[in-house]
Coordinates of C-alpha atoms and ligand atoms in Angstrom, one line a residue:
X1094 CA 51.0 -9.9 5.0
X1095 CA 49.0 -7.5 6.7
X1096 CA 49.1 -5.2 3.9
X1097 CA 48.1 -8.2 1.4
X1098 CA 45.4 -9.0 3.7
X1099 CA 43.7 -4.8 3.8
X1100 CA 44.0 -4.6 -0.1
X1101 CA 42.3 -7.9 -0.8
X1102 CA 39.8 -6.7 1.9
X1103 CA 39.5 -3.6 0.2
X1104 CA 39.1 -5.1 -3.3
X1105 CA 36.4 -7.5 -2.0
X1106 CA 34.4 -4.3 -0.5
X1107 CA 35.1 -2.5 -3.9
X1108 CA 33.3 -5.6 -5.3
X1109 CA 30.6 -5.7 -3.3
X1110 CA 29.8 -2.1 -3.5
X1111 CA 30.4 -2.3 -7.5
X1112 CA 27.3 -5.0 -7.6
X1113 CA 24.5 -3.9 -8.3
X1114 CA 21.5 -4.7 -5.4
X1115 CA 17.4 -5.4 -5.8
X1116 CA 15.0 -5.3 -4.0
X1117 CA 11.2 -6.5 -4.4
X1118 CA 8.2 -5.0 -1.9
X1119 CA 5.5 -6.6 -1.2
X1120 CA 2.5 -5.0 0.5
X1121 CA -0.3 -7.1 1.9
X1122 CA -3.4 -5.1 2.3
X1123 CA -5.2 -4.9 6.0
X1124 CA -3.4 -7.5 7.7
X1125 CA -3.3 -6.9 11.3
X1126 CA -0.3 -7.7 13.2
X1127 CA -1.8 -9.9 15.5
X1128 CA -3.0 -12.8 12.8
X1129 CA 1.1 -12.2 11.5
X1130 CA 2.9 -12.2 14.8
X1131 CA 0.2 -14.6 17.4
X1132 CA -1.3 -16.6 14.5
X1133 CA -5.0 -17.4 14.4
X1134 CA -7.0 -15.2 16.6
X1135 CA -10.8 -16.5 16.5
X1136 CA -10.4 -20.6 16.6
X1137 CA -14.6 -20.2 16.7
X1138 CA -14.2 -18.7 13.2
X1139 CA -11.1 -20.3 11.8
X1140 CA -11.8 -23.8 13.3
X1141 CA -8.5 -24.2 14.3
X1142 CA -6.7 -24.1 17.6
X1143 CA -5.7 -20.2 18.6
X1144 CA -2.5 -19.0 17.7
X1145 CA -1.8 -21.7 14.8
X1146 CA 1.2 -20.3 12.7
X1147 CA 0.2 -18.3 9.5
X1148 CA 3.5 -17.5 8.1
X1149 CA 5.5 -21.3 9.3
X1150 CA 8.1 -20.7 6.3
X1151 CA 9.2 -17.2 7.0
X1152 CA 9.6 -17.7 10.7
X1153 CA 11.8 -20.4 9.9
X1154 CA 14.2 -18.0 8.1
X1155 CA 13.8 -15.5 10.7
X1156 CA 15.4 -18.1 13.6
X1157 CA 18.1 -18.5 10.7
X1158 CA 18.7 -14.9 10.9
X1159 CA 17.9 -14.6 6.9
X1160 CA 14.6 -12.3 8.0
X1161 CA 14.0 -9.5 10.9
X1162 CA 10.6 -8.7 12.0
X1163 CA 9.7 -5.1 13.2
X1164 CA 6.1 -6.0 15.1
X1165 CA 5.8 -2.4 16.0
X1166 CA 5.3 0.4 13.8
X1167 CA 2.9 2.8 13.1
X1168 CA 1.5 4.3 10.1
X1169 CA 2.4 7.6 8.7
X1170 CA -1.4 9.0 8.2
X1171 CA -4.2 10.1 10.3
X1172 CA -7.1 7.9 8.4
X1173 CA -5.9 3.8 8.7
X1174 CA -6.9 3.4 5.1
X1175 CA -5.2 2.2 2.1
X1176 CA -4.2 5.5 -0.2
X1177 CA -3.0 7.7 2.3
X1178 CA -1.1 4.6 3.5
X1179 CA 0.9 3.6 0.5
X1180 CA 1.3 7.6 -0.4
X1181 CA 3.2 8.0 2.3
X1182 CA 5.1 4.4 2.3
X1183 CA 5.9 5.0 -1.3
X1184 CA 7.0 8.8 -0.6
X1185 CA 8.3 8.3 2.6
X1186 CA 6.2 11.7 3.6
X1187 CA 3.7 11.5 6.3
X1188 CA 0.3 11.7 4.4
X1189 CA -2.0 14.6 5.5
X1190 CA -3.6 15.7 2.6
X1191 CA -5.3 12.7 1.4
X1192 CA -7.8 11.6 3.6
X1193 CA -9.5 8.8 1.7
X1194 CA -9.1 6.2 -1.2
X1195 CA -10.0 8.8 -3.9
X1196 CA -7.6 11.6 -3.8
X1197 CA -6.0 12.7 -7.2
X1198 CA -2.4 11.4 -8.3
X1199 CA -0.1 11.8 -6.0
X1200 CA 2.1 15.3 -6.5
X1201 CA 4.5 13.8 -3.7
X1202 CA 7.9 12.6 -5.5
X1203 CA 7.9 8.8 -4.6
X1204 CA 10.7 6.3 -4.5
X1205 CA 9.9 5.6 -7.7
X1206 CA 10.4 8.9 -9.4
X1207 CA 13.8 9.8 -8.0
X1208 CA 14.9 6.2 -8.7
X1209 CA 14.0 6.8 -12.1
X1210 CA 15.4 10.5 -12.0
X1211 CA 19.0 8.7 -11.1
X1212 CA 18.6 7.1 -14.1
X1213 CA 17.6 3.5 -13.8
X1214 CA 15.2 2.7 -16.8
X1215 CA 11.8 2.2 -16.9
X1216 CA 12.2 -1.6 -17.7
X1217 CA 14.3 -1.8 -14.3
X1218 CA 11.4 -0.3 -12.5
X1219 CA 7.9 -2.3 -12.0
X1220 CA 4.9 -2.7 -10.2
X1221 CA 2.2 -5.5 -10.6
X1222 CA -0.6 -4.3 -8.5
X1223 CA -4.2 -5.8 -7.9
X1224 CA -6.1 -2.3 -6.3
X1225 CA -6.9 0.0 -8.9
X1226 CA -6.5 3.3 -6.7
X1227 CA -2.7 2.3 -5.9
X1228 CA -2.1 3.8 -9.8
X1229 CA -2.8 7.1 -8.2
X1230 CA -0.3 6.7 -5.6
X1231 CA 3.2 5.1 -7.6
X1232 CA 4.8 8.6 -9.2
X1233 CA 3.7 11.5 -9.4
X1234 CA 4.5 11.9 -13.0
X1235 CA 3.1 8.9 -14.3
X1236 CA 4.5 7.0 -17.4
X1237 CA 8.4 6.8 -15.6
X1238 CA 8.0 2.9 -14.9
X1239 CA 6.1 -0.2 -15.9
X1240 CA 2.8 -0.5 -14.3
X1241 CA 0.2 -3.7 -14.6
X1242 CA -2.3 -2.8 -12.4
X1243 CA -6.4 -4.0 -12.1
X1244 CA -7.7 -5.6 -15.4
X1245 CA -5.0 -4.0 -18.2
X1246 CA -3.9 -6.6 -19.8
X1247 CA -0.2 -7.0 -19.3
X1248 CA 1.7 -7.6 -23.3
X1249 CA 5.1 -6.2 -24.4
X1250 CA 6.9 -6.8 -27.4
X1251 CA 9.4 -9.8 -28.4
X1252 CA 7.9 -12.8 -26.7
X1253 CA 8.5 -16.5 -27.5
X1254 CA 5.7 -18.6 -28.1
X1255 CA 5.6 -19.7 -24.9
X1256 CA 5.6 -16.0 -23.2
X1257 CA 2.9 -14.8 -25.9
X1258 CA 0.5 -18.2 -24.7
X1259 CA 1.3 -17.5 -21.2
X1260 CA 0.7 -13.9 -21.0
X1261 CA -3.0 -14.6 -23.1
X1262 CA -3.9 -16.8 -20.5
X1263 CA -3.6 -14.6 -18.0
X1264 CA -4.8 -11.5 -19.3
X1265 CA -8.5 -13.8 -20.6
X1266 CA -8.5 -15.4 -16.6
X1267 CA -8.0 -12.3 -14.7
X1268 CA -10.8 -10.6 -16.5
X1269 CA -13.2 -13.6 -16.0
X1270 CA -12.3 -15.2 -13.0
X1271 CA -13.8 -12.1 -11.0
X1272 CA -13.8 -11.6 -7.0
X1273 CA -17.1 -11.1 -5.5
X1274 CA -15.8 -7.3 -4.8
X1275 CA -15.1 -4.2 -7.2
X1276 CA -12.0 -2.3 -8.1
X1277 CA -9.6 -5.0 -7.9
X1278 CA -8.2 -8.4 -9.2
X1279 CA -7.0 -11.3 -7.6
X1280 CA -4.0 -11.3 -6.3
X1281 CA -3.2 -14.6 -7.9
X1282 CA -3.0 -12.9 -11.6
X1283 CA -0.8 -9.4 -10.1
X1284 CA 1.5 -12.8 -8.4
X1285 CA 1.8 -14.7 -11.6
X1286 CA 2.6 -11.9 -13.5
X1287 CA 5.4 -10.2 -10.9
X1288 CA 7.3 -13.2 -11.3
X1289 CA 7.0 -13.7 -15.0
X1290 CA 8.0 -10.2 -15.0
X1291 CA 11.1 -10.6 -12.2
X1292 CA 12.4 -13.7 -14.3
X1293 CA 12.4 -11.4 -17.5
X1294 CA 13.2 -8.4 -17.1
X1295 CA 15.2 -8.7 -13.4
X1296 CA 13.8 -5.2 -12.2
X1297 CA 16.0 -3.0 -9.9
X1298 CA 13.0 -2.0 -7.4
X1299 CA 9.9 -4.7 -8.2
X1300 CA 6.7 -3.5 -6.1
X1301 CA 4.1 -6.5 -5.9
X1302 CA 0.9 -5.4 -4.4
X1303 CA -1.4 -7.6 -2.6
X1304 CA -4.9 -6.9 -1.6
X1305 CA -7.5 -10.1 -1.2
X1306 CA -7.0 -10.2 2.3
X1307 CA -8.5 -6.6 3.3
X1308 CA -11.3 -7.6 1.3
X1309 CA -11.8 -10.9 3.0
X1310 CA -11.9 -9.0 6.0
X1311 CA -14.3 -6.4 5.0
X1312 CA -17.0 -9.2 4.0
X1313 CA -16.1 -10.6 7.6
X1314 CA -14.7 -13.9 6.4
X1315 CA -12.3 -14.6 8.5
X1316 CA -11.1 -18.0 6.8
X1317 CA -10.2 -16.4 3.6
X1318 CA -8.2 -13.3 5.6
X1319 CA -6.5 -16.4 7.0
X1320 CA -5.6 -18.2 3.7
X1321 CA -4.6 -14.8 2.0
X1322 CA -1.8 -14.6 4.7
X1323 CA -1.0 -18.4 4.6
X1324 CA -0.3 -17.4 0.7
X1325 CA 2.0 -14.9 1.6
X1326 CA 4.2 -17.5 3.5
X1327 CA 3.9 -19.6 0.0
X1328 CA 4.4 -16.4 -2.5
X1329 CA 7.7 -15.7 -0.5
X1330 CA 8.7 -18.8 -0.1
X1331 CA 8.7 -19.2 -4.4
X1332 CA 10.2 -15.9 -4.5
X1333 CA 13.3 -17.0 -2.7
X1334 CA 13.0 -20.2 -5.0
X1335 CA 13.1 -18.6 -8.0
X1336 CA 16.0 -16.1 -6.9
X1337 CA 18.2 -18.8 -6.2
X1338 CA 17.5 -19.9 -9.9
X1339 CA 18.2 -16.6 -10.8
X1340 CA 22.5 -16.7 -10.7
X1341 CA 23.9 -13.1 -8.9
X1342 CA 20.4 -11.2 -9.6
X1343 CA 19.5 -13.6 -7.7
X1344 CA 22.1 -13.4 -4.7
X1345 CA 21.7 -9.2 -4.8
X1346 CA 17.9 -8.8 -4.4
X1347 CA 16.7 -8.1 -1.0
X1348 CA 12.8 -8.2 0.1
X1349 CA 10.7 -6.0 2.0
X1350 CA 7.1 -6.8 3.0
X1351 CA 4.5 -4.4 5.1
X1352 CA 1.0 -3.7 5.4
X1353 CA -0.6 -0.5 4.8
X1354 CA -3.1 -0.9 7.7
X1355 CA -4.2 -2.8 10.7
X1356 CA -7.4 -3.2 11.9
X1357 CA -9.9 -3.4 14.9
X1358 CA -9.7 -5.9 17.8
X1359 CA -12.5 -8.2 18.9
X1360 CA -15.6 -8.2 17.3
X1361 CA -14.2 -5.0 15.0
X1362 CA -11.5 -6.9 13.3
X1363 CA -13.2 -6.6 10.0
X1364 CA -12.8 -2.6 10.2
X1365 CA -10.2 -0.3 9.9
X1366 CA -10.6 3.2 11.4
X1367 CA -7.7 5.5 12.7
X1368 CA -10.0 6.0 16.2
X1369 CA -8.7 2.4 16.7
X1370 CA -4.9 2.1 18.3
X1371 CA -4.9 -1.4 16.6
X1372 CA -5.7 -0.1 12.9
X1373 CA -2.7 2.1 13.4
X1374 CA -0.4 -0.5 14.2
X1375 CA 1.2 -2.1 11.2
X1376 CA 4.5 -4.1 10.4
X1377 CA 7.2 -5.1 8.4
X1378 CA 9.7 -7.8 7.2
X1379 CA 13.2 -7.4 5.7
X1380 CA 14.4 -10.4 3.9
X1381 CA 18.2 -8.5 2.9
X1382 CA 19.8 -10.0 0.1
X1383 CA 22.3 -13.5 0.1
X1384 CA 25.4 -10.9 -0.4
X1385 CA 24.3 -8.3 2.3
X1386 CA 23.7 -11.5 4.6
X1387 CA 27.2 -13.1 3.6
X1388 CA 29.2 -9.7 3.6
X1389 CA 27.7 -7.8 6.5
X1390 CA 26.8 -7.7 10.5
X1391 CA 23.8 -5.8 10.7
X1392 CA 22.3 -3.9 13.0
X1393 CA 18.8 -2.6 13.9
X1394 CA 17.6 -0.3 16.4
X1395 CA 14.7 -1.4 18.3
X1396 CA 14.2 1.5 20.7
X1397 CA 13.5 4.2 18.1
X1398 CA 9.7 4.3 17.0
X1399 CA 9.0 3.1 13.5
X1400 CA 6.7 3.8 11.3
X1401 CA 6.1 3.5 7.3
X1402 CA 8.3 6.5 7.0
X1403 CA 11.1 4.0 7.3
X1404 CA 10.1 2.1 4.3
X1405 CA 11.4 4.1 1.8
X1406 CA 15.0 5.0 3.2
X1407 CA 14.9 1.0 4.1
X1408 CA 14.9 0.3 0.3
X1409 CA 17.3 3.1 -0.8
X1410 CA 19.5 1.5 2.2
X1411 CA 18.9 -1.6 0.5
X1412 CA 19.9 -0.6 -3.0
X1413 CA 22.7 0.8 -2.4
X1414 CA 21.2 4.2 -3.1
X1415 CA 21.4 7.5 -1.5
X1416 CA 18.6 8.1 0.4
X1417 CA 16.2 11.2 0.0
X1418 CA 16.2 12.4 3.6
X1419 CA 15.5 15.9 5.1
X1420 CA 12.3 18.1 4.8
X1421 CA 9.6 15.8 5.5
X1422 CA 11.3 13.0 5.2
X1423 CA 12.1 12.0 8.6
X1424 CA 12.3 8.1 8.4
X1425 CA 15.4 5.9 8.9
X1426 CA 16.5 2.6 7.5
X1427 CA 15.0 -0.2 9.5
X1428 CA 18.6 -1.9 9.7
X1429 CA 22.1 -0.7 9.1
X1430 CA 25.7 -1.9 8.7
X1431 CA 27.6 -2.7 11.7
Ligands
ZN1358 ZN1 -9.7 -1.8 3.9

C-alpha cells in the first residue's frame, strides 16, 4: 500500500512539475508603503477618516492565506527614482550606474532576456507599460519580447472583428484622452490592453506597468494618489476574475506586485529623494498561483533583509525556472517550498 501510495505521490509531483507556471508583475509607480499597509495618511487631504483601507480586496485574500505581504524592503539603487529602480528589479542587479530617468538602454541581462534565451517565444513574453523611459530598462537587446509601451498603438495580425474594433478604440482613446503630465499614458489604456493581451496570447512572464499614481503625487494631489491605489485593489481583483475563466492557465499563473519607490513623510510625501529613509522603503505582494497554493506549504523568511533584488529570483522561483544567481546577483526568492 505504502508503495501504491509514494508512486502515486510521485506521479502527482511529476505532474505538477510537468505544468507549465505564469506569472504576471505588476509595478505601481511611487506608492509609499504607508498609504498600502496604514491606509489613508492625510484625512485633511483625502476627507476621509485616517487609516481607511486602500487595498480592502487583497487584504482579504491575504487573511485567506492566497497573498503574503513583505512591508519591508528596500530598493536596490542609491537615487529612489524610477529607472534605476526597475533596472535593477528587472535585472535583479543593484543599479549603480544609472543615476537618473535618462540613462541609455539597459546593457544589464534582465529577466526577460534569459527567459527568452531558454527559449520561450516572444509571444509568451509581454509587457504593456504606460512610462515611456521603462522601454529602456526591459532587455538589453531589445526586439526579444512584445512591448506596448506609451502612445504606440498596439495591432497584430489575425484579429476578429471584434479584436480589430476593440484594439482601434483603444489605440484613438489613449492618444486623445491625455493626462495633464508628459511621457506617459494612462494607465487605464496599458490595463485594458494587458488583459486583452493575457486572454489571447496567455504570456509565460506578463509585466503590467503602472504609473498614474507617482504622477498624482508629484502634482501634490493626494486624492488621485489615493484612487490610483484603490484601482489597484480593483485591477487585481479582475485579474484573478479573469484567471479563473481562463481553465489551467488560469490555475498556473502566479502574481507579483511592487513599487519601484517610496516617498517622503509629512509634508514631503509628494517627493521622492534617496536622502529620505522613507523613499527607500518599498514593498511587495506575491499572489502564488491556485496549484502552488493547493500543492505546496510555503515558507518565507522574514528575518533576512529584502530588497528588489529578490524580485527577480521570486519570479524565476515562481516559474519553475532556474534562477540566475551569483555575481551580482545576490537576491533570494521571497518564499520557498517547505
Ligand atoms: Zn516620481
Amino acid at each position: 500500500m505504502k508503495k501504491i501510495i509514494f508512486s502515486f505521490l510521485f506521479f502527482l509531483c511529476q505532474n505538477i512539475l510537468a505544468q507549465k507556471q505564469n506569472v504576471i508583475l505588476i509595478t505601481i509607480d511611487g506608492v509609499r508603503f504607508q498609504e498600502i499597509f496604514h491606509g489613508v495618511r492625510f484625512p485633511e487631504i483625502a476627507q476621509e477618516e485616517r487609516g481607511t483601507e486602500l487595498l480592502p480586496k487583497l487584504k482579504r485574500l491575504e487573511k485567506l492565506g492566497k497573498v503574503i505581504s513583505f512591508p519591508r524592503m528596500h530598493i536596490a539603487n542609491k537615487m529612489a527614482i524610477s529607472l534605476p529602480g526597475y533596472r535593477s528589479l528587472l535585472s535583479g542587479e543593484f543599479e549603480n550606474i544609472c543615476k537618473w530617468n535618462r540613462c541609455p538602454n539597459t546593457f544589464r541581462k534582465t529577466i526577460f532576456d534569459d527567459l527568452f534565451e531558454s527559449g520561450i517565444s516572444k509571444e509568451k513574453l509581454a509587457t504593456f507599460a504606460s512610462w515611456k523611459q521603462l522601454a529602456l530598462a526591459i532587455e538589453s537587446q531589445p526586439g526579444r519580447i512584445t512591448r506596448n509601451i506609451e502612445f504606440e498603438p498596439y495591432f497584430e495580425p489575425n484579429l476578429t472583428p471584434r479584436e480589430e474594433r476593440f484594439l482601434n478604440e483603444v489605440n484613438e482613446k489613449m492618444r486623445t484622452d491625455l493626462p495633464p503630465w508628459r511621457g506617459s499614458r494612462y494607465d487605464k489604456y496599458t490595463f485594458a490592453l494587458s488583459k486583452f493581451y493575457l486572454q489571447k496570447h496567455r504570456p509565460r512572464f506578463l509585466y503590467i506597468q503602472l504609473v498614474d499614481s507617482d504622477e498624482y503625487a508629484h502634482e501634490r494631489k493626494y486624492k488621485k494618489y489615493l484612487n490610483s491605489i484603490r484601482e489597484l485593489d480593483d485591477r487585481i481583483d479582475e485579474l484573478l476574475k479573469i484567471l479563473n475563466t481562463m481553465g489551467s492557465y488560469g490555475k498556473n499563473t502566479s502574481i507579483v506586485i511592487t513599487t519601484d519607490h517610496g516617498r517622503g513623510r509629512g509634508f514631503l510625501w509628494p517627493i521622492h529623494l534617496s536622502a529620505f529613509t522613507s523613499a527607500n522603503q518599498v514593498w511587495s505582494y506575491v499572489l502564488p498561483s491556485k496549484k502552488i497554493l493547493d500543492n505546496h506549504q510555503l515558507k518565507y523568511q522574514n528575518l533576512r533583509r529584502k530588497s528588489h533584488l529578490d524580485i527577480r529570483p521570486t519570479i524565476e522561483f515562481l516559474l519553475g525556472v532556474p534562477p540566475k544567481s551569483g555575481g551580482a546577483n545576490t537576491g533570494r526568492p521571497l518564499i520557498e517550498f517547505k
